[in-house]
Each structure stands twice: as C-alpha cells, then as structure tokens.
Short mmCIF file of C-alpha atoms in Angstrom, two decimals:
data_model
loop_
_atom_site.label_atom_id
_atom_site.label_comp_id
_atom_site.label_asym_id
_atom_site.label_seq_id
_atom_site.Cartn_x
_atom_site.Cartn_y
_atom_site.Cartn_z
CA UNK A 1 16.33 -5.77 43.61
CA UNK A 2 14.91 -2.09 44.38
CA UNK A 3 17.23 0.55 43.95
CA UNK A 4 17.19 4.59 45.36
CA UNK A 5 18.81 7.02 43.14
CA UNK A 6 18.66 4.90 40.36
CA UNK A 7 19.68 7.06 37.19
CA UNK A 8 19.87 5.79 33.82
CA UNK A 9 19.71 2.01 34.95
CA UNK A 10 24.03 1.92 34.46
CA UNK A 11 24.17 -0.51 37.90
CA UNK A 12 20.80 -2.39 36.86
CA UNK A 13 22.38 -3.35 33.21
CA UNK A 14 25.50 -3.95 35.08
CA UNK A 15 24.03 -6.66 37.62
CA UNK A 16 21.62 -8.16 34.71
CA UNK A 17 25.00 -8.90 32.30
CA UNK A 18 26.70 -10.26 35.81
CA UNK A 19 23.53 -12.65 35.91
CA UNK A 20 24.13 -13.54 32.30
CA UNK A 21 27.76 -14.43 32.56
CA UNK A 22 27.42 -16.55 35.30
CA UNK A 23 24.32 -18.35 33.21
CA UNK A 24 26.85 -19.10 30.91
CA UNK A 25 28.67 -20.49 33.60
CA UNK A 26 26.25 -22.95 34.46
CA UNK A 27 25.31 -21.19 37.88
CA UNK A 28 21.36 -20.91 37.90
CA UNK A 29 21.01 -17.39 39.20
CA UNK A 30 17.89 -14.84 38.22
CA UNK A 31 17.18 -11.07 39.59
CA UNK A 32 13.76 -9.09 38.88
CA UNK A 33 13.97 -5.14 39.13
CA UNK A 34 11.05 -4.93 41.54
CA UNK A 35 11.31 -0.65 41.73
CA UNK A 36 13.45 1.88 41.16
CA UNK A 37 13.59 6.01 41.91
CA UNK A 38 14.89 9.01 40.66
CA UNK A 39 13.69 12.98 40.95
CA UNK A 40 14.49 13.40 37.14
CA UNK A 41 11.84 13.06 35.07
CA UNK A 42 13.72 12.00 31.65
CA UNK A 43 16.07 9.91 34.11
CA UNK A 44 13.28 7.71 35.72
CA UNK A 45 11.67 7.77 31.31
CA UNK A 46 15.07 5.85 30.89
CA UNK A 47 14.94 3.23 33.30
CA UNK A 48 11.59 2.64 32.36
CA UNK A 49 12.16 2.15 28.83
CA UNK A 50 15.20 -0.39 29.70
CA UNK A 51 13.48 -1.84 32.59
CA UNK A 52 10.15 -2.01 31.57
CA UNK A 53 8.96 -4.87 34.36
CA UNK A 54 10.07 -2.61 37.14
CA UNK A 55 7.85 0.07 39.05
CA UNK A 56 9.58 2.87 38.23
CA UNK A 57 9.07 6.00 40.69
CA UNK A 58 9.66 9.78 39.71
CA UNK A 59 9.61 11.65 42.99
CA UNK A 60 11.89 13.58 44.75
CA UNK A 61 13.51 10.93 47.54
CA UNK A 62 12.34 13.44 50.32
CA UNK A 63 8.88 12.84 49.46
CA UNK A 64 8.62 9.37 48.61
CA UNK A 65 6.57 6.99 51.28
CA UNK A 66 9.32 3.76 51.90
CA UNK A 67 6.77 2.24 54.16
CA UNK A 68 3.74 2.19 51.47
CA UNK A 69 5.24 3.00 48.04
CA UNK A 70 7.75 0.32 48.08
CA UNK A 71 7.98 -3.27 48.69
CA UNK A 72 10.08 -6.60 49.93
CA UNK A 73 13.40 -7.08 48.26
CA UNK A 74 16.54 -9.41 48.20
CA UNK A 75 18.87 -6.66 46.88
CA UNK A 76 19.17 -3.56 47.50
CA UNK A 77 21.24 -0.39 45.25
CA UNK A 78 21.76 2.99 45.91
CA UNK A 79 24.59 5.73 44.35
CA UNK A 80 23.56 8.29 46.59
CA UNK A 81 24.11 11.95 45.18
CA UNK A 82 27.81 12.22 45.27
CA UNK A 83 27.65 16.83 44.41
CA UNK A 84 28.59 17.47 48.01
CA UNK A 85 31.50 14.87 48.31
CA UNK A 86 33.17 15.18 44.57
CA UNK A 87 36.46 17.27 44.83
CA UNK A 88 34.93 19.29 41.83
CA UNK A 89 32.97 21.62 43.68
CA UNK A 90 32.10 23.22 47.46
CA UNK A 91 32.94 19.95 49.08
CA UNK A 92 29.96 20.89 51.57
CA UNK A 93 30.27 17.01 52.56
CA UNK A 94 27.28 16.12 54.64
CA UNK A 95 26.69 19.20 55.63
CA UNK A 96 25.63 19.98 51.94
CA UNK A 97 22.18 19.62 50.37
CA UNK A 98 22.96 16.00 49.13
CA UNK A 99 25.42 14.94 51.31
CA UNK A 100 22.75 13.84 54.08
CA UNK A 101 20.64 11.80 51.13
CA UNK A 102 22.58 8.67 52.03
CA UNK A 103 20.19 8.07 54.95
CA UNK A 104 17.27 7.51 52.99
CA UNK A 105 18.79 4.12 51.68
CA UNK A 106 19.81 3.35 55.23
CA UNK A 107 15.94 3.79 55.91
CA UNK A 108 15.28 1.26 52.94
CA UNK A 109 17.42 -0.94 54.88
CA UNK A 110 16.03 -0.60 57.98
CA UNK A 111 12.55 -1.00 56.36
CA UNK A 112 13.10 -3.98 54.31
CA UNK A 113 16.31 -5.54 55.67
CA UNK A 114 17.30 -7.06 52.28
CA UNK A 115 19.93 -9.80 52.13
CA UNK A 116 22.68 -7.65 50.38
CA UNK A 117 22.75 -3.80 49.27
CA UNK A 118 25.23 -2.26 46.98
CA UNK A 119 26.15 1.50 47.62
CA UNK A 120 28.23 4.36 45.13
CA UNK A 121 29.83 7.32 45.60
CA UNK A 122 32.79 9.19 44.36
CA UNK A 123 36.04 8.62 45.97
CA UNK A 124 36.01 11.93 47.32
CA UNK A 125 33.75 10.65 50.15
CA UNK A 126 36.72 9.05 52.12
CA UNK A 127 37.96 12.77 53.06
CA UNK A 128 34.87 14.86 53.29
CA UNK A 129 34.45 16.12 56.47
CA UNK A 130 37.98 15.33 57.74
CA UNK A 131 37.03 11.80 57.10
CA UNK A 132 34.00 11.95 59.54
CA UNK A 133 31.25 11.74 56.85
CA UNK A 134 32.57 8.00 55.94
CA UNK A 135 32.22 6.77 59.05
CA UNK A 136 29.48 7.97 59.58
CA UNK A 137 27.94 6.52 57.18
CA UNK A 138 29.42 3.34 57.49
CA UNK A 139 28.49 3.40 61.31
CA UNK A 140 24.53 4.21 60.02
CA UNK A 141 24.48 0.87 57.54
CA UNK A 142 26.56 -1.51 59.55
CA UNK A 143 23.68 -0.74 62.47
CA UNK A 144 20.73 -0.95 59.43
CA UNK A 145 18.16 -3.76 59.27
CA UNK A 146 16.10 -5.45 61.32
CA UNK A 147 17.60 -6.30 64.44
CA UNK A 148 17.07 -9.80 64.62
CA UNK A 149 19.80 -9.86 61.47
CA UNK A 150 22.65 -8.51 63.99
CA UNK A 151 23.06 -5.91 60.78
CA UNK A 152 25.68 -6.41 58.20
CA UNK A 153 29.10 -6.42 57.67
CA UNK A 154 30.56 -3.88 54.82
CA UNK A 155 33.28 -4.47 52.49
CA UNK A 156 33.76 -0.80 51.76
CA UNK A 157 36.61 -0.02 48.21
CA UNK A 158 37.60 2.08 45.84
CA UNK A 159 37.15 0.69 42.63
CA UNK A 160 39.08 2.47 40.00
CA UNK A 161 37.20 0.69 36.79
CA UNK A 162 40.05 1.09 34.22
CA UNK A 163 41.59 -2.17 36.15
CA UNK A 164 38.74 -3.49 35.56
CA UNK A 165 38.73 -3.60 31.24
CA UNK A 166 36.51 -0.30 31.74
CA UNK A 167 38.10 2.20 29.00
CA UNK A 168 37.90 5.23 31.58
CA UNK A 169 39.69 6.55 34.54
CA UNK A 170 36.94 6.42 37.07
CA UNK A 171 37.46 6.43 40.52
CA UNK A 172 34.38 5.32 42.68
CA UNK A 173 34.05 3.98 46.75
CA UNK A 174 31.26 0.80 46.38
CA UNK A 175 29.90 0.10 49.67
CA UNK A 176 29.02 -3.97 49.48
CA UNK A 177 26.80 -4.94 52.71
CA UNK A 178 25.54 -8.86 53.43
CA UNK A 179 23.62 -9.29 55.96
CA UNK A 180 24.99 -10.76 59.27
CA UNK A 181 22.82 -13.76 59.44
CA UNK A 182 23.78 -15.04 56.06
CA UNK A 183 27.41 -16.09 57.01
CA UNK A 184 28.74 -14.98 53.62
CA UNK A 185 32.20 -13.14 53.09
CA UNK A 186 32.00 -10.90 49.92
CA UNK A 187 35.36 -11.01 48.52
CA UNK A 188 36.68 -7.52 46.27
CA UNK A 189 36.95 -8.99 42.68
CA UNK A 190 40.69 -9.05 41.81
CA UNK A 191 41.49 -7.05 38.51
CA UNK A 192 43.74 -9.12 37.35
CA UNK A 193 41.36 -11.36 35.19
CA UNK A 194 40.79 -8.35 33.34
CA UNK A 195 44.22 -7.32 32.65
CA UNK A 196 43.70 -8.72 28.64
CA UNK A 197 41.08 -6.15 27.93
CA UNK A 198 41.41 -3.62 25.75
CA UNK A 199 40.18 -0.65 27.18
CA UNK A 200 41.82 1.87 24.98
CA UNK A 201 39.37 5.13 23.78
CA UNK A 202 40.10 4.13 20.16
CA UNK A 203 39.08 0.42 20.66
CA UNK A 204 35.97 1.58 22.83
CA UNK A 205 34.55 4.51 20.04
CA UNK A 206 35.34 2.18 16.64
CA UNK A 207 32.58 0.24 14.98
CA UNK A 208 29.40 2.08 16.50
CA UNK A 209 26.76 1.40 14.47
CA UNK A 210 25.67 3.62 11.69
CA UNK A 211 22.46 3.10 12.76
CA UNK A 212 23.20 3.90 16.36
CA UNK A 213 20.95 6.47 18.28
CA UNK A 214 22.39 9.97 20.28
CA UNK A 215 25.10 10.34 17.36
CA UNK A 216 24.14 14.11 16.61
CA UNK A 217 26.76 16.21 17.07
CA UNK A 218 27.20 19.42 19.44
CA UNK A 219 27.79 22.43 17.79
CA UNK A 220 30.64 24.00 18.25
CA UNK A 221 31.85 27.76 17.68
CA UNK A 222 34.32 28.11 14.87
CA UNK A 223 36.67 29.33 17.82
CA UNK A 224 36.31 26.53 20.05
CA UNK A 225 37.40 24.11 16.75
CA UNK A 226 40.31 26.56 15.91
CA UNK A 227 41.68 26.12 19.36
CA UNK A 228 41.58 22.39 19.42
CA UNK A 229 43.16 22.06 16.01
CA UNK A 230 46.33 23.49 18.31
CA UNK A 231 45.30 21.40 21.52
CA UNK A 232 47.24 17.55 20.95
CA UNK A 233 45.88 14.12 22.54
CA UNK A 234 46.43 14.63 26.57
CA UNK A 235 46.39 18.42 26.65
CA UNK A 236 43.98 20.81 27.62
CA UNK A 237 43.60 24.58 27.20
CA UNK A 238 45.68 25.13 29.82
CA UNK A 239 49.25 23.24 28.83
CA UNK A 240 48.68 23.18 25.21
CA UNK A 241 50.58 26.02 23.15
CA UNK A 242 48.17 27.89 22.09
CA UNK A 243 47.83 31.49 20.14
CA UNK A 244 47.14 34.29 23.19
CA UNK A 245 43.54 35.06 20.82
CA UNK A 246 42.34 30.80 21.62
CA UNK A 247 43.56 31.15 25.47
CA UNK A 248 41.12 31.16 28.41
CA UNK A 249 41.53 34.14 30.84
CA UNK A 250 40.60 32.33 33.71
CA UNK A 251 42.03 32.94 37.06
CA UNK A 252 42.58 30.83 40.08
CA UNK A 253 42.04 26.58 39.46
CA UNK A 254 42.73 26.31 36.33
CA UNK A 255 40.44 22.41 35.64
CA UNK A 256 42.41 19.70 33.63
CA UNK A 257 39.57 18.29 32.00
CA UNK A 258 38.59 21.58 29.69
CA UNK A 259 38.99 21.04 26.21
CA UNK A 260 41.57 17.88 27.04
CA UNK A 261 41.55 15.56 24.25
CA UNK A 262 41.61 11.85 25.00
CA UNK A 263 44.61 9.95 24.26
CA UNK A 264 43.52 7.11 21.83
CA UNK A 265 45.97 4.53 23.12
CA UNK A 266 44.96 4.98 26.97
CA UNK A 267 41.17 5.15 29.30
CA UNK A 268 39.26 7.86 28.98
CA UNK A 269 39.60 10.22 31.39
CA UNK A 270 36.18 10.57 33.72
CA UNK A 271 33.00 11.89 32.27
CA UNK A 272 31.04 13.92 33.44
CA UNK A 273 27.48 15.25 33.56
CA UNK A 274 27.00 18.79 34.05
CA UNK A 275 29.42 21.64 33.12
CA UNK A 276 29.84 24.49 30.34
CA UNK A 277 31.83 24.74 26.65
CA UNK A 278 35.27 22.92 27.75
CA UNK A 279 33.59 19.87 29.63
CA UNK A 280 32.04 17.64 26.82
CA UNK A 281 35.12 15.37 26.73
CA UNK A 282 36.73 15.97 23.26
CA UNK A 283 38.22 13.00 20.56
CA UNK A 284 41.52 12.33 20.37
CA UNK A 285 41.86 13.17 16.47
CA UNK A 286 38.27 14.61 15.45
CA UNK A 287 38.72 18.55 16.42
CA UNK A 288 34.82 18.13 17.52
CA UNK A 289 33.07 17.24 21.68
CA UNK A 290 32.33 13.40 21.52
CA UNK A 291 28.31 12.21 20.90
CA UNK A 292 26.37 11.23 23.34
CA UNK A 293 26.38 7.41 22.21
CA UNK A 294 30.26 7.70 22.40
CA UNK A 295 30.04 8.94 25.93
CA UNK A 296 27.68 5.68 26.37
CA UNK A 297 30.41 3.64 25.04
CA UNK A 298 33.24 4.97 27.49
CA UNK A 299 30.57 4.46 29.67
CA UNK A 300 30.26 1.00 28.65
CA UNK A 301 26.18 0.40 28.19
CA UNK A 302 25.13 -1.32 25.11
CA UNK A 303 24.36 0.51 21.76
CA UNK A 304 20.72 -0.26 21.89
CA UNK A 305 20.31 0.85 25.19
CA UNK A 306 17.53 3.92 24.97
CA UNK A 307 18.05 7.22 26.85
CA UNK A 308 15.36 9.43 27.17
CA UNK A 309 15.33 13.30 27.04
CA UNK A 310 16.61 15.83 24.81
CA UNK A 311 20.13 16.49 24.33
CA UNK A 312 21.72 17.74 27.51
CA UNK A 313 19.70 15.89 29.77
CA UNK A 314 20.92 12.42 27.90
CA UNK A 315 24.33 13.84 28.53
CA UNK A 316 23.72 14.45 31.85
CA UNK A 317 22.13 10.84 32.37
CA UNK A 318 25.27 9.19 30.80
CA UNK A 319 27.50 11.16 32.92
CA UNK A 320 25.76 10.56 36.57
CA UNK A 321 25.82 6.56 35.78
CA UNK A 322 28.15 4.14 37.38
CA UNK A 323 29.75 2.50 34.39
CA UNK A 324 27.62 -0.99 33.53
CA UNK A 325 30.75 -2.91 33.04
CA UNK A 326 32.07 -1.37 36.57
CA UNK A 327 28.89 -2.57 38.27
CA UNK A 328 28.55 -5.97 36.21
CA UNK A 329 32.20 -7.20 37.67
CA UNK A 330 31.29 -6.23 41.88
CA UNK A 331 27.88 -8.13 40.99
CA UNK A 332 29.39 -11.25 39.64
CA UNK A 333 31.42 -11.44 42.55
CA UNK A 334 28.88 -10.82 44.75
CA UNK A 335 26.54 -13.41 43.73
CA UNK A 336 29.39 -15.49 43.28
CA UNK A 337 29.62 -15.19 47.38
CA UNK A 338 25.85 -15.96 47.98
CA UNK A 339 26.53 -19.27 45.75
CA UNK A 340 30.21 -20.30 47.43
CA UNK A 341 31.83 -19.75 44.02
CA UNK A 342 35.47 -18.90 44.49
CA UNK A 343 37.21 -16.62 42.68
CA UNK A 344 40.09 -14.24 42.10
CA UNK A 345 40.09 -11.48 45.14
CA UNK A 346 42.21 -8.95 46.66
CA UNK A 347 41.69 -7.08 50.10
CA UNK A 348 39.44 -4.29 50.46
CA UNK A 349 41.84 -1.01 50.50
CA UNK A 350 39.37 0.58 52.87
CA UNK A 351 39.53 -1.40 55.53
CA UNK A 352 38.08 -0.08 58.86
CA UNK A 353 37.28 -2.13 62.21
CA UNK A 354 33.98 -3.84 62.90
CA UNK A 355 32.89 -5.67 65.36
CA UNK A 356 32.58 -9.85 64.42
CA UNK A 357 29.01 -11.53 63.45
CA UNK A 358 27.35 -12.53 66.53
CA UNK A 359 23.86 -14.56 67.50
CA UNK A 360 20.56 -12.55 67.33
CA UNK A 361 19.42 -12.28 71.21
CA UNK A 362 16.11 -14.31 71.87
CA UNK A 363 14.85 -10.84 73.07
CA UNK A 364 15.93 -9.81 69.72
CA UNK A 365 14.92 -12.86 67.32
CA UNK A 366 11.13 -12.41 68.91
CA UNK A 367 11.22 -8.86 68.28
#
C-alpha cells in the first residue's frame, strides 16, 4: 500500500491490526507500506518511526514527482485535507486552498491503477458546494485508472466510528474504490458486531501505563481550572452556570466543544487538532485538558505507538488521524471482499448512480 496525506500512520495501524485479526482467523493475508507522504515534517518523523520499512516522503503534495518518486502498488490511501470541507471553519469547499488536493490521489490512481484505494474526509464534504464538490469528486475517481480497468466502482459512507466500539463521536465519509476488472463487491461492515464494546471515555482513559509516553500535562491558568470546577460532565462554557468573572464574552457562534467536559459513561466527543485555550478536550472529573496519550487513546492507537514532535504538534498529529480502530474495521471488510469472506453488512447510506462494470474495449485492453 502507498498512501498520500498520510499523517501519523492512524489508517496504516488500522489496516495492519485488520491484517492481524483476520491471521487469527486463519485467512493468509500480508500488506507492506511501500511509501507514504505528508508536508509536516514531525508528521512524516512519525510514520517513519512506526513504519520504519516504508519510504517515507516529506514534501509538500504540490511538489512531489508521482511519476518518478513513487512506485507500483496494490492499495492505495488517501484522507485528503478535509480544512475547506469541515463545518468548523470558511467552508471554502473546493474552491478553498485544500479543497482541490483530492486530485492528486486521483493522479496516483491514474498513475498506478492499484487494485483498491481507500479515501477520508469529514462528513461535511457531502454539502460543500451545494453538494457539487462530492460529485465531483466521485465523478474524477470512478473515471481514475488505467483504462483498460473500465475504472472502479465506489462504495462511498459515512462512518460514524462510535458504532463501531470507537469511544468517540466521529463522523467521517470513507470513499472505498475496487477496481472494475476485479469483479469484487465491497460490502459496508455492519456495526452491529460491535455493539458489545465498551466504548465509554472512562473505560478508554483507565489503566494507561505509568510508563506511558505524551502524559505531561498542559498548563493551565488558575482561571481556566476555576471555571471548570463550575463546568459539569456534558457542558461547556456556554450552558454551564457559571460566575459572570469565568464567562467568555464572545459574540456570534458560540462553539460547543470549548471547555465541554466529556461524559465518562458515553464517546468522546470529536477531537481535534488545531484550536486555542477551550479546545484541548477536557476530563470528565479531573478539572485539567486531557494528555496527549489520552487523546491517543480516544483515538484508539496503541500505547507504544511513538509520535514525534514537541507538544502541540503531537496534538495536532493525534487530532488530524482517522481513528486506527475506525480504519482497522473498513479494512477487514475490505480484504474480506478480495478473499470472498462473507460477513455482516449494511447498505452504503450514500448511495449515488453509476453506471454497471463493463468489458475493457480491445482498442482499450491494447492501449
């Protein structure tokens, strides 16, 4: 597998456990991260240090040579930058500075024509634009690859990973694409075999290691613990009760997530990775931000998994990823499909039109 945009490694770890539990299964299946790229330099230091057999690439994607800088793949993964198309921001949409990014992994496609590709973004993609950008998009991959594949049939859905055992609220659309020639029908993994997990915050942040890395704690200003002492599990600053000296003055939106404290019986709500003092996702009985290795666990990667950077930038890292356990449960089912393995399913809930498989031309097959 080769993956754009690749961030901490969150969908990497996620498709090596999904290759794990199907070992255990007794289904012989093996992947090798061939290459990987990311513009941030402590981001791409991550991946390396997890993935240390894959060529790992620090460039900006705008400058990166697919033709001589990458090579042949199975798999393909890319979470293009989702800033333009979250509803937490200017919603530029692919008009934006990142919306238009997603055409670099079509280019990967069209380049290497791999036999399955997995694509992220936030769920706020199905609307930007009026709706327009989505298609679009789906229009460009469905077309990708080498024409003598008759391209590839997407199983676009919105995932929302707290069905899924993952102890957060996180909404994301996965883009799953097999190529045409294959004759295999990816089936959307159906939650239900995850309904026994326990994804509550206080099950997900007990028992970290005292050994564990990215424990230090932020500092906070004497204020900002006064006014969560009146701030209970589920609030935030702006429907708690709180003394007019601890309230915000902030006019227009007024954000849920600042200074909300998790509820220990339910999912996190989503993490993030950017923002000011409010935005650092705070415990549900500790008047204090959560560390970064608890933000890893809601996140669901493995305590000895090694982020790079200093402080804020692991943060940031943690925040950006697609949850491992997310990824490792789309994975299993896809290589479930490439190895005829039935199992539980449910129909995609973004279902669009597109047009049946059909025969590569002879003009086309001796292209």
């Amino acid at each position: 597998m080769g993956e754009l945009f690749c961030g901490p490694g969150g969908i990497a770890r996620g498709l090596d456990f999904a290759v794990e539990d199907l070992r255990k299964e007794g289904v012989e299946v093996d992947v090798e991260h061939t290459w990987a790229n990311d513009y941030d330099a402590a981001t791409a230091r991550t991946y390396k240090a997890n993935f240390p057999g894959a060529h790992v690439i620090h460039k900006d994607i705008r400058k990166l040579d697919i033709e001589t800088e990458l090579s042949d793949i199975d798999g393909f993964a890319f979470g293009f930058p989702c800033n333009d198309f979250s509803v937490v921001g200017e919603q530029k949409g692919i008009d934006g500075t990142f919306g238009p990014l997603y055409e670099y992994g079509a280019r990967v496609v069209d380049r290497y024509s791999p036999k399955w590709f997995f694509a992220e973004n936030v769920g706020g993609l199905r609307n930007s634009n009026d709706g327009v950008a989505f298609e679009m998009i789906l229009d460009r991959l469905q077309e990708a690859g080498a024409p003598e594949y008759g391209g590839y049939t997407l199983y676009p859905h919105l995932y929302k990973f707290e069905e899924y055992g993952v102890p957060q609220r996180r909404h994301r659309i996965i883009i799953v694409g097999v190529r045409n020639d294959l004759e295999v029908d990816f089936r959307v993994p159906s939650p239900e075999p995850y309904s026994h997990i326990d994804n509550s915050v206080k099950t997900a942040l007990s028992n970290i290691p005292a050994d564990a890395t990215h424990q230090e704690l932020t500092r906070q200003n004497p204020t900002v613990v006064e006014r969560l002492s009146h701030i209970k599990p589920g609030e935030n600053a702006f429907t708690a009760d709180l003394p007019a000296h601890l309230q915000l003055n902030v006019q227009g939106a007024k954000i849920s997530q600042i200074y909300r404290r998790l509820q220990a019986d339910k999912p996190s709500y989503t993490v993030t990775g950017s923002g000011g003092g409010g935005t650092h996702v705070y415990h549900y009985e500790e008047n204090r931000a959560l560390t970064n290795r608890e933000r890893a666990r809601i996140q669901t990667f493995p305590d000895d998994y090694i982020f790079e950077g200093k402080k804020e930038e692991v943060r940031k890292q943690i925040g950006m990823a697609v949850p491992v356990d997310g990824a490792r449960v789309v994975f299993k089912a896809l290589l479930s499909s490439l190895e005829g393995i039935e199992y539980p399913s449910v129909e995609p809930n973004l279902l669009r039109s597109v047009p049946p498989r059909r025969e590569a031309s002879a003009s086309e097959r001796s292209a």
